[in-house]
mmCIF file of C-alpha atoms in Angstrom:
data_model
loop_
_atom_site.group_PDB
_atom_site.id
_atom_site.type_symbol
_atom_site.label_atom_id
_atom_site.label_comp_id
_atom_site.label_asym_id
_atom_site.label_seq_id
_atom_site.Cartn_x
_atom_site.Cartn_y
_atom_site.Cartn_z
ATOM 1 C CA UNK A 1 -54.710 26.866 -58.104
ATOM 2 C CA UNK A 2 -56.934 29.700 -57.946
ATOM 3 C CA UNK A 3 -57.266 30.094 -61.707
ATOM 4 C CA UNK A 4 -58.360 26.384 -61.639
ATOM 5 C CA UNK A 5 -60.525 26.587 -58.960
ATOM 6 C CA UNK A 6 -62.435 29.759 -60.656
ATOM 7 C CA UNK A 7 -63.021 28.105 -63.886
ATOM 8 C CA UNK A 8 -66.495 26.657 -63.580
ATOM 9 C CA UNK A 9 -65.886 24.056 -66.676
ATOM 10 C CA UNK A 10 -63.410 22.339 -64.961
ATOM 11 C CA UNK A 11 -64.095 22.401 -61.816
ATOM 12 C CA UNK A 12 -67.570 20.514 -62.917
ATOM 13 C CA UNK A 13 -65.033 18.130 -64.696
ATOM 14 C CA UNK A 14 -63.104 17.085 -61.433
ATOM 15 C CA UNK A 15 -66.518 16.709 -59.658
ATOM 16 C CA UNK A 16 -67.132 14.491 -62.013
ATOM 17 C CA UNK A 17 -64.098 11.978 -62.330
ATOM 18 C CA UNK A 18 -63.755 12.425 -58.768
ATOM 19 C CA UNK A 19 -66.580 10.194 -58.568
ATOM 20 C CA UNK A 20 -66.532 8.023 -61.753
ATOM 21 C CA UNK A 21 -62.716 7.203 -61.309
ATOM 22 C CA UNK A 22 -63.197 6.223 -57.235
ATOM 23 C CA UNK A 23 -65.889 4.047 -58.872
ATOM 24 C CA UNK A 24 -64.133 2.604 -61.860
ATOM 25 C CA UNK A 25 -60.564 1.841 -59.625
ATOM 26 C CA UNK A 26 -62.506 0.700 -56.718
ATOM 27 C CA UNK A 27 -64.360 -1.772 -58.454
ATOM 28 C CA UNK A 28 -61.701 -3.588 -60.515
ATOM 29 C CA UNK A 29 -60.178 -4.006 -56.744
ATOM 30 C CA UNK A 30 -63.004 -6.572 -55.996
ATOM 31 C CA UNK A 31 -59.860 -9.813 -55.851
ATOM 32 C CA UNK A 32 -58.095 -7.366 -52.761
ATOM 33 C CA UNK A 33 -61.010 -8.261 -50.441
ATOM 34 C CA UNK A 34 -62.819 -11.261 -51.778
ATOM 35 C CA UNK A 35 -59.855 -13.323 -53.851
ATOM 36 C CA UNK A 36 -59.807 -16.117 -51.528
ATOM 37 C CA UNK A 37 -63.366 -16.674 -51.585
ATOM 38 C CA UNK A 38 -63.006 -16.232 -55.216
ATOM 39 C CA UNK A 39 -60.647 -18.441 -55.800
ATOM 40 C CA UNK A 40 -62.395 -21.197 -53.453
ATOM 41 C CA UNK A 41 -65.605 -20.602 -55.355
ATOM 42 C CA UNK A 42 -64.073 -21.154 -59.033
ATOM 43 C CA UNK A 43 -61.533 -23.561 -57.756
ATOM 44 C CA UNK A 44 -58.419 -21.838 -58.439
ATOM 45 C CA UNK A 45 -55.282 -20.856 -56.203
ATOM 46 C CA UNK A 46 -55.135 -17.776 -54.610
ATOM 47 C CA UNK A 47 -52.764 -16.636 -57.190
ATOM 48 C CA UNK A 48 -54.660 -17.471 -60.171
ATOM 49 C CA UNK A 49 -57.757 -15.423 -58.446
ATOM 50 C CA UNK A 50 -55.361 -12.648 -57.997
ATOM 51 C CA UNK A 51 -53.952 -13.137 -61.696
ATOM 52 C CA UNK A 52 -57.525 -11.625 -62.962
ATOM 53 C CA UNK A 53 -55.938 -8.195 -61.885
ATOM 54 C CA UNK A 54 -53.060 -9.291 -63.950
ATOM 55 C CA UNK A 55 -54.976 -9.806 -66.896
ATOM 56 C CA UNK A 56 -56.756 -6.893 -66.494
ATOM 57 C CA UNK A 57 -53.668 -4.143 -66.553
ATOM 58 C CA UNK A 58 -52.340 -6.507 -69.869
ATOM 59 C CA UNK A 59 -55.736 -5.536 -71.583
ATOM 60 C CA UNK A 60 -55.368 -1.519 -70.200
ATOM 61 C CA UNK A 61 -51.865 -1.967 -71.859
ATOM 62 C CA UNK A 62 -53.103 -3.406 -75.460
ATOM 63 C CA UNK A 63 -55.769 -1.031 -75.807
ATOM 64 C CA UNK A 64 -53.838 1.909 -75.294
ATOM 65 C CA UNK A 65 -52.367 2.081 -78.766
ATOM 66 C CA UNK A 66 -55.929 2.397 -80.259
ATOM 67 C CA UNK A 67 -56.986 4.875 -77.605
ATOM 68 C CA UNK A 68 -53.982 7.353 -78.777
ATOM 69 C CA UNK A 69 -56.144 7.047 -82.045
ATOM 70 C CA UNK A 70 -59.996 7.474 -80.697
ATOM 71 C CA UNK A 71 -59.066 10.162 -78.088
ATOM 72 C CA UNK A 72 -57.517 12.731 -80.612
ATOM 73 C CA UNK A 73 -60.316 12.386 -83.245
ATOM 74 C CA UNK A 74 -63.214 11.646 -80.636
ATOM 75 C CA UNK A 75 -62.399 13.470 -77.726
ATOM 76 C CA UNK A 76 -62.154 11.812 -74.297
ATOM 77 C CA UNK A 77 -65.913 12.164 -73.336
ATOM 78 C CA UNK A 78 -67.319 9.417 -75.541
ATOM 79 C CA UNK A 79 -64.411 7.165 -75.066
ATOM 80 C CA UNK A 80 -65.003 6.953 -71.475
ATOM 81 C CA UNK A 81 -68.969 6.819 -72.146
ATOM 82 C CA UNK A 82 -68.069 3.994 -73.925
ATOM 83 C CA UNK A 83 -65.707 2.248 -71.616
ATOM 84 C CA UNK A 84 -68.261 2.750 -68.898
ATOM 85 C CA UNK A 85 -71.086 0.723 -70.704
ATOM 86 C CA UNK A 86 -68.380 -1.978 -71.409
ATOM 87 C CA UNK A 87 -67.540 -2.765 -68.032
ATOM 88 C CA UNK A 88 -70.918 -3.613 -67.253
ATOM 89 C CA UNK A 89 -71.201 -6.886 -68.974
ATOM 90 C CA UNK A 90 -67.752 -7.213 -67.819
ATOM 91 C CA UNK A 91 -68.979 -7.431 -64.270
ATOM 92 C CA UNK A 92 -71.960 -9.357 -65.020
ATOM 93 C CA UNK A 93 -69.667 -11.983 -67.117
ATOM 94 C CA UNK A 94 -67.502 -12.158 -63.813
ATOM 95 C CA UNK A 95 -70.412 -13.121 -61.904
ATOM 96 C CA UNK A 96 -71.466 -15.931 -63.579
ATOM 97 C CA UNK A 97 -68.122 -17.342 -64.188
ATOM 98 C CA UNK A 98 -67.748 -21.080 -63.089
ATOM 99 C CA UNK A 99 -63.930 -21.518 -63.662
ATOM 100 C CA UNK A 100 -60.773 -19.650 -65.178
ATOM 101 C CA UNK A 101 -61.485 -19.423 -68.941
ATOM 102 C CA UNK A 102 -64.855 -17.118 -68.257
ATOM 103 C CA UNK A 103 -63.087 -15.363 -65.328
ATOM 104 C CA UNK A 104 -60.349 -14.327 -66.888
ATOM 105 C CA UNK A 105 -62.028 -13.158 -70.190
ATOM 106 C CA UNK A 106 -64.151 -11.363 -67.962
ATOM 107 C CA UNK A 107 -61.071 -9.273 -66.531
ATOM 108 C CA UNK A 108 -59.821 -8.838 -70.104
ATOM 109 C CA UNK A 109 -63.244 -6.983 -70.920
ATOM 110 C CA UNK A 110 -62.646 -4.747 -67.504
ATOM 111 C CA UNK A 111 -59.659 -4.065 -68.672
ATOM 112 C CA UNK A 112 -60.043 -3.082 -72.040
ATOM 113 C CA UNK A 113 -63.230 -0.880 -70.587
ATOM 114 C CA UNK A 114 -60.847 0.263 -68.010
ATOM 115 C CA UNK A 115 -58.728 1.619 -70.186
ATOM 116 C CA UNK A 116 -61.293 3.900 -72.046
ATOM 117 C CA UNK A 117 -62.705 5.215 -69.174
ATOM 118 C CA UNK A 118 -59.799 5.158 -66.362
ATOM 119 C CA UNK A 119 -56.797 7.348 -65.965
ATOM 120 C CA UNK A 120 -55.340 7.427 -69.471
ATOM 121 C CA UNK A 121 -58.593 9.223 -70.778
ATOM 122 C CA UNK A 122 -59.494 11.173 -67.555
ATOM 123 C CA UNK A 123 -55.829 12.784 -68.206
ATOM 124 C CA UNK A 124 -57.015 13.323 -71.799
ATOM 125 C CA UNK A 125 -60.231 14.659 -70.967
ATOM 126 C CA UNK A 126 -58.646 17.001 -68.495
ATOM 127 C CA UNK A 127 -56.080 18.172 -71.202
ATOM 128 C CA UNK A 128 -58.537 19.036 -73.366
ATOM 129 C CA UNK A 129 -60.736 21.252 -70.903
ATOM 130 C CA UNK A 130 -57.905 22.586 -68.930
ATOM 131 C CA UNK A 131 -55.550 23.617 -71.050
ATOM 132 C CA UNK A 132 -52.648 25.449 -69.745
ATOM 133 C CA UNK A 133 -53.777 24.102 -65.945
ATOM 134 C CA UNK A 134 -53.802 20.886 -67.112
ATOM 135 C CA UNK A 135 -50.902 19.726 -64.833
ATOM 136 C CA UNK A 136 -52.848 21.334 -61.467
ATOM 137 C CA UNK A 137 -55.807 19.653 -62.801
ATOM 138 C CA UNK A 138 -54.890 15.975 -62.776
ATOM 139 C CA UNK A 139 -53.009 16.814 -59.372
ATOM 140 C CA UNK A 140 -56.435 17.805 -58.181
ATOM 141 C CA UNK A 141 -57.691 14.142 -59.815
ATOM 142 C CA UNK A 142 -55.059 12.682 -57.900
ATOM 143 C CA UNK A 143 -56.130 13.542 -54.625
ATOM 144 C CA UNK A 144 -59.698 12.257 -55.209
ATOM 145 C CA UNK A 145 -58.809 9.139 -56.852
ATOM 146 C CA UNK A 146 -56.149 8.014 -53.811
ATOM 147 C CA UNK A 147 -59.392 7.710 -51.910
ATOM 148 C CA UNK A 148 -60.651 4.794 -54.190
ATOM 149 C CA UNK A 149 -59.333 2.169 -51.446
ATOM 150 C CA UNK A 150 -60.603 4.201 -48.417
ATOM 151 C CA UNK A 151 -64.045 3.882 -49.544
ATOM 152 C CA UNK A 152 -64.476 0.402 -51.468
ATOM 153 C CA UNK A 153 -62.710 -1.539 -49.087
ATOM 154 C CA UNK A 154 -65.428 -1.391 -46.542
ATOM 155 C CA UNK A 155 -68.229 -1.573 -49.198
ATOM 156 C CA UNK A 156 -66.456 -4.491 -50.714
ATOM 157 C CA UNK A 157 -66.433 -6.189 -47.343
ATOM 158 C CA UNK A 158 -70.267 -5.356 -46.268
ATOM 159 C CA UNK A 159 -71.285 -6.110 -49.724
ATOM 160 C CA UNK A 160 -69.665 -9.150 -50.187
ATOM 161 C CA UNK A 161 -70.561 -10.466 -46.489
ATOM 162 C CA UNK A 162 -74.286 -9.692 -46.857
ATOM 163 C CA UNK A 163 -74.942 -10.631 -50.627
ATOM 164 C CA UNK A 164 -71.659 -12.604 -51.754
ATOM 165 C CA UNK A 165 -68.744 -11.316 -54.421
ATOM 166 C CA UNK A 166 -71.150 -12.696 -57.122
ATOM 167 C CA UNK A 167 -74.111 -10.492 -56.219
ATOM 168 C CA UNK A 168 -71.500 -7.627 -55.524
ATOM 169 C CA UNK A 169 -70.280 -7.918 -59.299
ATOM 170 C CA UNK A 170 -74.073 -7.236 -60.191
ATOM 171 C CA UNK A 171 -74.036 -4.429 -58.774
ATOM 172 C CA UNK A 172 -70.714 -2.719 -59.843
ATOM 173 C CA UNK A 173 -72.509 -3.725 -63.159
ATOM 174 C CA UNK A 174 -75.578 -1.752 -62.285
ATOM 175 C CA UNK A 175 -73.415 1.342 -60.641
ATOM 176 C CA UNK A 176 -71.296 1.392 -63.902
ATOM 177 C CA UNK A 177 -75.135 1.878 -66.516
ATOM 178 C CA UNK A 178 -76.701 4.312 -63.784
ATOM 179 C CA UNK A 179 -74.106 6.030 -62.174
ATOM 180 C CA UNK A 180 -70.540 6.402 -64.006
ATOM 181 C CA UNK A 181 -72.215 6.156 -67.977
ATOM 182 C CA UNK A 182 -74.265 8.927 -67.241
ATOM 183 C CA UNK A 183 -72.167 11.184 -65.568
ATOM 184 C CA UNK A 184 -69.885 10.864 -68.423
ATOM 185 C CA UNK A 185 -72.381 11.585 -71.092
ATOM 186 C CA UNK A 186 -74.408 14.515 -69.235
ATOM 187 C CA UNK A 187 -71.923 15.816 -66.867
ATOM 188 C CA UNK A 188 -68.615 15.941 -68.596
ATOM 189 C CA UNK A 189 -68.226 19.163 -71.203
ATOM 190 C CA UNK A 190 -68.043 18.842 -74.984
ATOM 191 C CA UNK A 191 -64.824 19.415 -76.772
ATOM 192 C CA UNK A 192 -65.703 22.730 -78.466
ATOM 193 C CA UNK A 193 -62.837 22.343 -81.231
ATOM 194 C CA UNK A 194 -60.868 19.944 -82.996
ATOM 195 C CA UNK A 195 -58.013 21.583 -82.640
ATOM 196 C CA UNK A 196 -58.085 22.296 -79.287
ATOM 197 C CA UNK A 197 -56.533 20.553 -76.167
ATOM 198 C CA UNK A 198 -55.062 16.685 -76.743
ATOM 199 C CA UNK A 199 -55.876 16.904 -80.647
ATOM 200 C CA UNK A 200 -53.610 19.862 -80.801
ATOM 201 C CA UNK A 201 -50.911 18.523 -78.907
ATOM 202 C CA UNK A 202 -51.294 15.349 -80.687
ATOM 203 C CA UNK A 203 -50.946 16.596 -84.464
ATOM 204 C CA UNK A 204 -48.061 19.189 -83.563
ATOM 205 C CA UNK A 205 -44.816 18.335 -84.395
ATOM 206 C CA UNK A 206 -43.054 17.221 -81.668
ATOM 207 C CA UNK A 207 -38.870 16.839 -81.300
ATOM 208 C CA UNK A 208 -37.763 13.184 -80.384
ATOM 209 C CA UNK A 209 -36.341 11.901 -76.976
ATOM 210 C CA UNK A 210 -33.220 12.586 -76.695
ATOM 211 C CA UNK A 211 -30.643 9.972 -76.731
ATOM 212 C CA UNK A 212 -30.130 9.330 -73.276
ATOM 213 C CA UNK A 213 -30.149 5.552 -73.021
ATOM 214 C CA UNK A 214 -28.338 5.889 -69.351
ATOM 215 C CA UNK A 215 -31.071 8.185 -67.937
ATOM 216 C CA UNK A 216 -34.147 6.633 -69.771
ATOM 217 C CA UNK A 217 -32.874 3.239 -68.788
ATOM 218 C CA UNK A 218 -32.721 4.274 -65.039
ATOM 219 C CA UNK A 219 -36.046 6.255 -65.289
ATOM 220 C CA UNK A 220 -37.734 3.442 -66.349
ATOM 221 C CA UNK A 221 -36.306 0.796 -63.668
ATOM 222 C CA UNK A 222 -37.603 3.026 -60.917
ATOM 223 C CA UNK A 223 -40.832 3.561 -62.364
ATOM 224 C CA UNK A 224 -41.187 -0.149 -62.793
ATOM 225 C CA UNK A 225 -39.562 -1.029 -59.284
ATOM 226 C CA UNK A 226 -42.472 1.443 -57.791
ATOM 227 C CA UNK A 227 -44.961 -0.236 -59.757
ATOM 228 C CA UNK A 228 -44.310 -3.006 -58.619
ATOM 229 C CA UNK A 229 -43.950 -2.417 -55.092
ATOM 230 C CA UNK A 230 -47.367 -0.209 -55.189
ATOM 231 C CA UNK A 231 -49.372 -2.518 -57.187
ATOM 232 C CA UNK A 232 -48.299 -5.507 -55.890
ATOM 233 C CA UNK A 233 -48.773 -4.553 -52.136
ATOM 234 C CA UNK A 234 -52.179 -2.614 -52.829
ATOM 235 C CA UNK A 235 -53.490 -6.105 -54.186
ATOM 236 C CA UNK A 236 -52.761 -7.984 -51.105
ATOM 237 C CA UNK A 237 -52.567 -5.614 -48.335
ATOM 238 C CA UNK A 238 -55.610 -6.618 -46.184
ATOM 239 C CA UNK A 239 -54.140 -10.372 -46.543
ATOM 240 C CA UNK A 240 -50.649 -8.887 -45.342
ATOM 241 C CA UNK A 241 -52.093 -6.919 -42.371
ATOM 242 C CA UNK A 242 -53.693 -10.186 -41.378
ATOM 243 C CA UNK A 243 -50.648 -12.010 -41.632
ATOM 244 C CA UNK A 244 -48.983 -9.629 -39.743
ATOM 245 C CA UNK A 245 -51.890 -10.634 -36.766
ATOM 246 C CA UNK A 246 -54.631 -8.258 -37.402
ATOM 247 C CA UNK A 247 -58.343 -9.830 -37.481
ATOM 248 C CA UNK A 248 -60.012 -9.453 -40.746
ATOM 249 C CA UNK A 249 -62.354 -6.719 -39.416
ATOM 250 C CA UNK A 250 -59.296 -5.091 -37.932
ATOM 251 C CA UNK A 251 -57.219 -5.333 -41.310
ATOM 252 C CA UNK A 252 -60.034 -3.932 -43.140
ATOM 253 C CA UNK A 253 -60.570 -1.174 -41.000
ATOM 254 C CA UNK A 254 -56.537 -0.399 -40.499
ATOM 255 C CA UNK A 255 -56.269 -0.665 -44.268
ATOM 256 C CA UNK A 256 -58.638 1.428 -45.219
ATOM 257 C CA UNK A 257 -56.903 4.539 -43.800
ATOM 258 C CA UNK A 258 -54.229 3.769 -46.437
ATOM 259 C CA UNK A 259 -55.872 5.710 -48.956
ATOM 260 C CA UNK A 260 -56.767 8.779 -46.794
ATOM 261 C CA UNK A 261 -52.912 9.136 -45.615
ATOM 262 C CA UNK A 262 -51.929 8.322 -49.565
ATOM 263 C CA UNK A 263 -54.257 11.168 -50.140
ATOM 264 C CA UNK A 264 -52.742 13.651 -47.570
ATOM 265 C CA UNK A 265 -49.370 12.783 -49.233
ATOM 266 C CA UNK A 266 -50.592 14.105 -52.731
ATOM 267 C CA UNK A 267 -52.195 16.884 -51.058
ATOM 268 C CA UNK A 268 -48.534 18.279 -49.751
ATOM 269 C CA UNK A 269 -46.925 17.741 -53.332
ATOM 270 C CA UNK A 270 -49.798 19.346 -55.319
ATOM 271 C CA UNK A 271 -49.710 22.349 -52.460
ATOM 272 C CA UNK A 272 -46.105 22.831 -53.164
ATOM 273 C CA UNK A 273 -46.592 22.822 -56.669
ATOM 274 C CA UNK A 274 -43.545 23.428 -59.217
ATOM 275 C CA UNK A 275 -41.277 24.521 -56.468
ATOM 276 C CA UNK A 276 -40.682 20.354 -56.042
ATOM 277 C CA UNK A 277 -39.800 18.264 -59.259
ATOM 278 C CA UNK A 278 -40.262 14.631 -59.808
ATOM 279 C CA UNK A 279 -36.675 13.867 -58.321
ATOM 280 C CA UNK A 280 -37.207 15.841 -55.125
ATOM 281 C CA UNK A 281 -40.922 14.233 -54.440
ATOM 282 C CA UNK A 282 -39.522 10.962 -55.667
ATOM 283 C CA UNK A 283 -36.317 10.885 -52.888
ATOM 284 C CA UNK A 284 -38.606 11.878 -50.111
ATOM 285 C CA UNK A 285 -41.141 9.396 -51.105
ATOM 286 C CA UNK A 286 -38.384 6.623 -51.515
ATOM 287 C CA UNK A 287 -36.810 7.140 -48.019
ATOM 288 C CA UNK A 288 -39.966 6.310 -46.748
ATOM 289 C CA UNK A 289 -40.655 3.147 -48.479
ATOM 290 C CA UNK A 290 -37.613 0.973 -47.274
ATOM 291 C CA UNK A 291 -38.328 2.852 -43.854
ATOM 292 C CA UNK A 292 -41.930 1.595 -43.415
ATOM 293 C CA UNK A 293 -40.943 -1.929 -44.613
ATOM 294 C CA UNK A 294 -38.196 -2.322 -41.408
ATOM 295 C CA UNK A 295 -41.197 -0.841 -39.278
ATOM 296 C CA UNK A 296 -42.640 -3.575 -40.031
ATOM 297 C CA UNK A 297 -40.337 -6.206 -39.725
ATOM 298 C CA UNK A 298 -39.321 -4.689 -36.397
ATOM 299 C CA UNK A 299 -42.623 -4.359 -34.898
ATOM 300 C CA UNK A 300 -43.858 -8.091 -34.533
ATOM 301 C CA UNK A 301 -47.379 -7.413 -35.443
ATOM 302 C CA UNK A 302 -48.211 -5.198 -32.531
ATOM 303 C CA UNK A 303 -50.796 -2.887 -33.397
ATOM 304 C CA UNK A 304 -47.972 0.225 -32.856
ATOM 305 C CA UNK A 305 -46.020 -1.092 -35.136
ATOM 306 C CA UNK A 306 -48.902 -1.889 -37.909
ATOM 307 C CA UNK A 307 -50.007 2.075 -37.579
ATOM 308 C CA UNK A 308 -46.539 3.234 -37.597
ATOM 309 C CA UNK A 309 -46.087 1.186 -41.095
ATOM 310 C CA UNK A 310 -49.474 2.532 -42.648
ATOM 311 C CA UNK A 311 -48.524 5.930 -41.738
ATOM 312 C CA UNK A 312 -45.427 5.948 -43.259
ATOM 313 C CA UNK A 313 -45.915 3.209 -46.320
ATOM 314 C CA UNK A 314 -49.309 5.712 -47.249
ATOM 315 C CA UNK A 315 -47.070 8.798 -47.027
ATOM 316 C CA UNK A 316 -44.254 7.512 -49.440
ATOM 317 C CA UNK A 317 -46.730 5.416 -51.607
ATOM 318 C CA UNK A 318 -48.986 8.454 -52.225
ATOM 319 C CA UNK A 319 -46.129 10.974 -52.712
ATOM 320 C CA UNK A 320 -44.780 8.612 -55.078
ATOM 321 C CA UNK A 321 -47.428 8.219 -57.299
ATOM 322 C CA UNK A 322 -47.224 11.809 -58.229
ATOM 323 C CA UNK A 323 -43.187 11.391 -58.332
ATOM 324 C CA UNK A 324 -43.362 8.241 -60.975
ATOM 325 C CA UNK A 325 -45.644 10.562 -63.324
ATOM 326 C CA UNK A 326 -43.235 13.825 -62.856
ATOM 327 C CA UNK A 327 -39.684 12.016 -63.334
ATOM 328 C CA UNK A 328 -39.363 12.474 -66.843
ATOM 329 C CA UNK A 329 -40.283 15.744 -67.039
ATOM 330 C CA UNK A 330 -36.754 16.275 -65.243
ATOM 331 C CA UNK A 331 -35.029 15.028 -68.434
ATOM 332 C CA UNK A 332 -37.115 15.740 -71.142
ATOM 333 C CA UNK A 333 -39.066 18.670 -72.505
ATOM 334 C CA UNK A 334 -42.907 19.029 -73.309
ATOM 335 C CA UNK A 335 -42.495 17.899 -76.818
ATOM 336 C CA UNK A 336 -40.411 14.792 -75.872
ATOM 337 C CA UNK A 337 -42.141 13.843 -72.407
ATOM 338 C CA UNK A 338 -45.513 12.343 -73.993
ATOM 339 C CA UNK A 339 -43.235 10.068 -76.495
ATOM 340 C CA UNK A 340 -41.223 9.194 -73.607
ATOM 341 C CA UNK A 341 -44.224 8.593 -71.225
ATOM 342 C CA UNK A 342 -45.528 6.373 -74.023
ATOM 343 C CA UNK A 343 -42.140 4.044 -74.568
ATOM 344 C CA UNK A 344 -42.698 3.679 -70.197
ATOM 345 C CA UNK A 345 -46.123 2.350 -70.567
ATOM 346 C CA UNK A 346 -46.106 -0.911 -71.837
ATOM 347 C CA UNK A 347 -43.450 -2.212 -69.272
ATOM 348 C CA UNK A 348 -45.276 -0.657 -67.095
ATOM 349 C CA UNK A 349 -48.635 -2.139 -67.646
ATOM 350 C CA UNK A 350 -46.831 -5.581 -67.517
ATOM 351 C CA UNK A 351 -44.538 -5.038 -64.158
ATOM 352 C CA UNK A 352 -48.207 -3.767 -63.094
ATOM 353 C CA UNK A 353 -49.957 -6.801 -64.343
ATOM 354 C CA UNK A 354 -47.453 -9.468 -63.277
ATOM 355 C CA UNK A 355 -47.068 -7.535 -59.488
ATOM 356 C CA UNK A 356 -50.218 -9.111 -58.092
ATOM 357 C CA UNK A 357 -49.826 -12.696 -58.404
ATOM 358 C CA UNK A 358 -45.832 -12.613 -57.235
ATOM 359 C CA UNK A 359 -47.037 -10.872 -54.116
ATOM 360 C CA UNK A 360 -50.190 -13.177 -53.487
ATOM 361 C CA UNK A 361 -47.842 -16.328 -54.175
ATOM 362 C CA UNK A 362 -45.077 -15.294 -52.256
ATOM 363 C CA UNK A 363 -47.341 -14.408 -49.281
ATOM 364 C CA UNK A 364 -48.871 -17.405 -49.441
ATOM 365 C CA UNK A 365 -46.298 -20.070 -49.811
ATOM 366 C CA UNK A 366 -43.415 -18.005 -48.224
ATOM 367 C CA UNK A 367 -44.946 -15.927 -45.903
ATOM 368 C CA UNK A 368 -45.560 -12.613 -45.045
ATOM 369 C CA UNK A 369 -41.169 -12.039 -43.662
ATOM 370 C CA UNK A 370 -40.347 -12.859 -47.159
ATOM 371 C CA UNK A 371 -42.626 -10.768 -49.288
ATOM 372 C CA UNK A 372 -41.691 -7.727 -47.319
ATOM 373 C CA UNK A 373 -37.852 -8.585 -47.461
ATOM 374 C CA UNK A 374 -38.565 -8.505 -51.191
ATOM 375 C CA UNK A 375 -40.081 -4.777 -51.101
ATOM 376 C CA UNK A 376 -37.337 -3.490 -48.833
ATOM 377 C CA UNK A 377 -34.708 -4.728 -51.293
ATOM 378 C CA UNK A 378 -37.111 -3.467 -54.579
ATOM 379 C CA UNK A 379 -37.343 0.073 -52.698
ATOM 380 C CA UNK A 380 -33.563 0.658 -51.539
ATOM 381 C CA UNK A 381 -32.397 -0.092 -54.928
ATOM 382 C CA UNK A 382 -35.288 2.193 -56.540
ATOM 383 C CA UNK A 383 -33.616 4.933 -53.678
ATOM 384 C CA UNK A 384 -30.117 4.591 -54.896
ATOM 385 C CA UNK A 385 -31.093 4.992 -58.891
ATOM 386 C CA UNK A 386 -33.216 7.956 -57.934
ATOM 387 C CA UNK A 387 -29.568 9.304 -56.085
ATOM 388 C CA UNK A 388 -27.942 8.825 -59.344
ATOM 389 C CA UNK A 389 -30.785 10.637 -61.004
ATOM 390 C CA UNK A 390 -30.392 13.657 -59.152
ATOM 391 C CA UNK A 391 -26.284 13.444 -59.735
ATOM 392 C CA UNK A 392 -27.430 13.462 -63.556
ATOM 393 C CA UNK A 393 -30.665 16.261 -62.752
ATOM 394 C CA UNK A 394 -29.915 18.962 -66.042
ATOM 395 C CA UNK A 395 -28.658 22.064 -64.685
ATOM 396 C CA UNK A 396 -31.036 25.390 -65.237
ATOM 397 C CA UNK A 397 -29.659 28.049 -67.443
ATOM 398 C CA UNK A 398 -29.464 30.992 -66.259
#
C-alpha cells in the first residue's frame, strides 16, 4: 500500500478515476430516484422504466468483446474518453424521450458508453499504470466508487425536484462533456509502451482454465446470486425504504448512508490485503446479508430496524463486492483467472440486467415483504454454496 501511494502517477490516475467513476455510476442510476416520475411521463409501467437499467447492462455486456480488442491495442485512456463523449448524446436522447422506443435506445447508448468509460476500462487503465500494484490500486478505486450512491442520490433528488428529470439528464450530459471527458484526456497518463500492462498480459500465452466443472458452476452461481441481490436492491432501495414506512425525504437520507457503509466495509477488506482471500471475505459478507433481511422483516418499519438493516446490509454488500471479484483467484492461477472471469462476465451482465425490473415488479405487485423473502432465500442459498467452496479450497503446498 505504501508503494502504491508513493507513485504520483498511480495516485493521479486514482484521483481522476475516483471523480469520473463516481459521476459515471451516479448518473446512470437516475431511475432509482425518479423511476415513478419517468414512468408516468413516458406512459410506461414502473417496471418498464426500471428496465432501462437492464438495457444498460445488456449493452455493456455486448460491447465487452469489442473492448477486449480495443483496450490492448489503443490503451484505456482514449477508450474511456470516447465513452464519456458518447454518454452525452445518450443523456440528451433520454431527456427528449416521449415513449419506450427512444427511452430504450438512449439507455442502449449509455450502456455502450458505460462499457467504454466505466469499470472494465478503469481496471485496464490501472493495470497499465500500476503494473504489479494493480490489485491494490483497483481495491483503492473501489473505495471511491462505493460513494456514488451516497453522492448522487441526494443530487438526483435535488435536481429532479428543482428542474425535473429531463433537465437533470441534460445536466448529466454536460457533466460528461465538461468534466469526465477532459479528465480522461488530460488527467490520465498516456500508456508508455505498447508492450506494457494490459497489452502484455493480453498477448502472453495463458494456460487454459482447469477442468473443474463443479467448482466453476458453484463460483458462477454464487456470483450470479449476489449480483442479482445487490443490483436488484440498489435499483429499488429508496422505494423499499418507503414501502417499509419511511417518508420520501427520510428514505433518501437513510438510503444515502448506504454507500458510506459499503465503502467502510471495502476499506476493512483493503487494509486486510492478502491476509484474506475471496472465500473468507465472502463468508463474512454472505452471513450478514440474510441477517439484514431478517432484521428488516422483524422490525416492522420502525426506525431502529431500518438503521440496523442499512448498517448490516451495507457492510455485507460492500464486502461482497470485493469477494465477487476475488473468489475465482482462490481456485485459478493468474493465467487462468482472466479467462475464467471472461466466462463469468456474460451471465453476470444478464443477471444485472434482469434484476432491476424483477425487483421493481416484486415490489409493486407483491409488496416489500415478498421481495425481502426472495432476497433472504437467495442469500441463504449463496451462503450455503460458499461453505461448499470453502471445503474445496485448494490446500497450499508447503
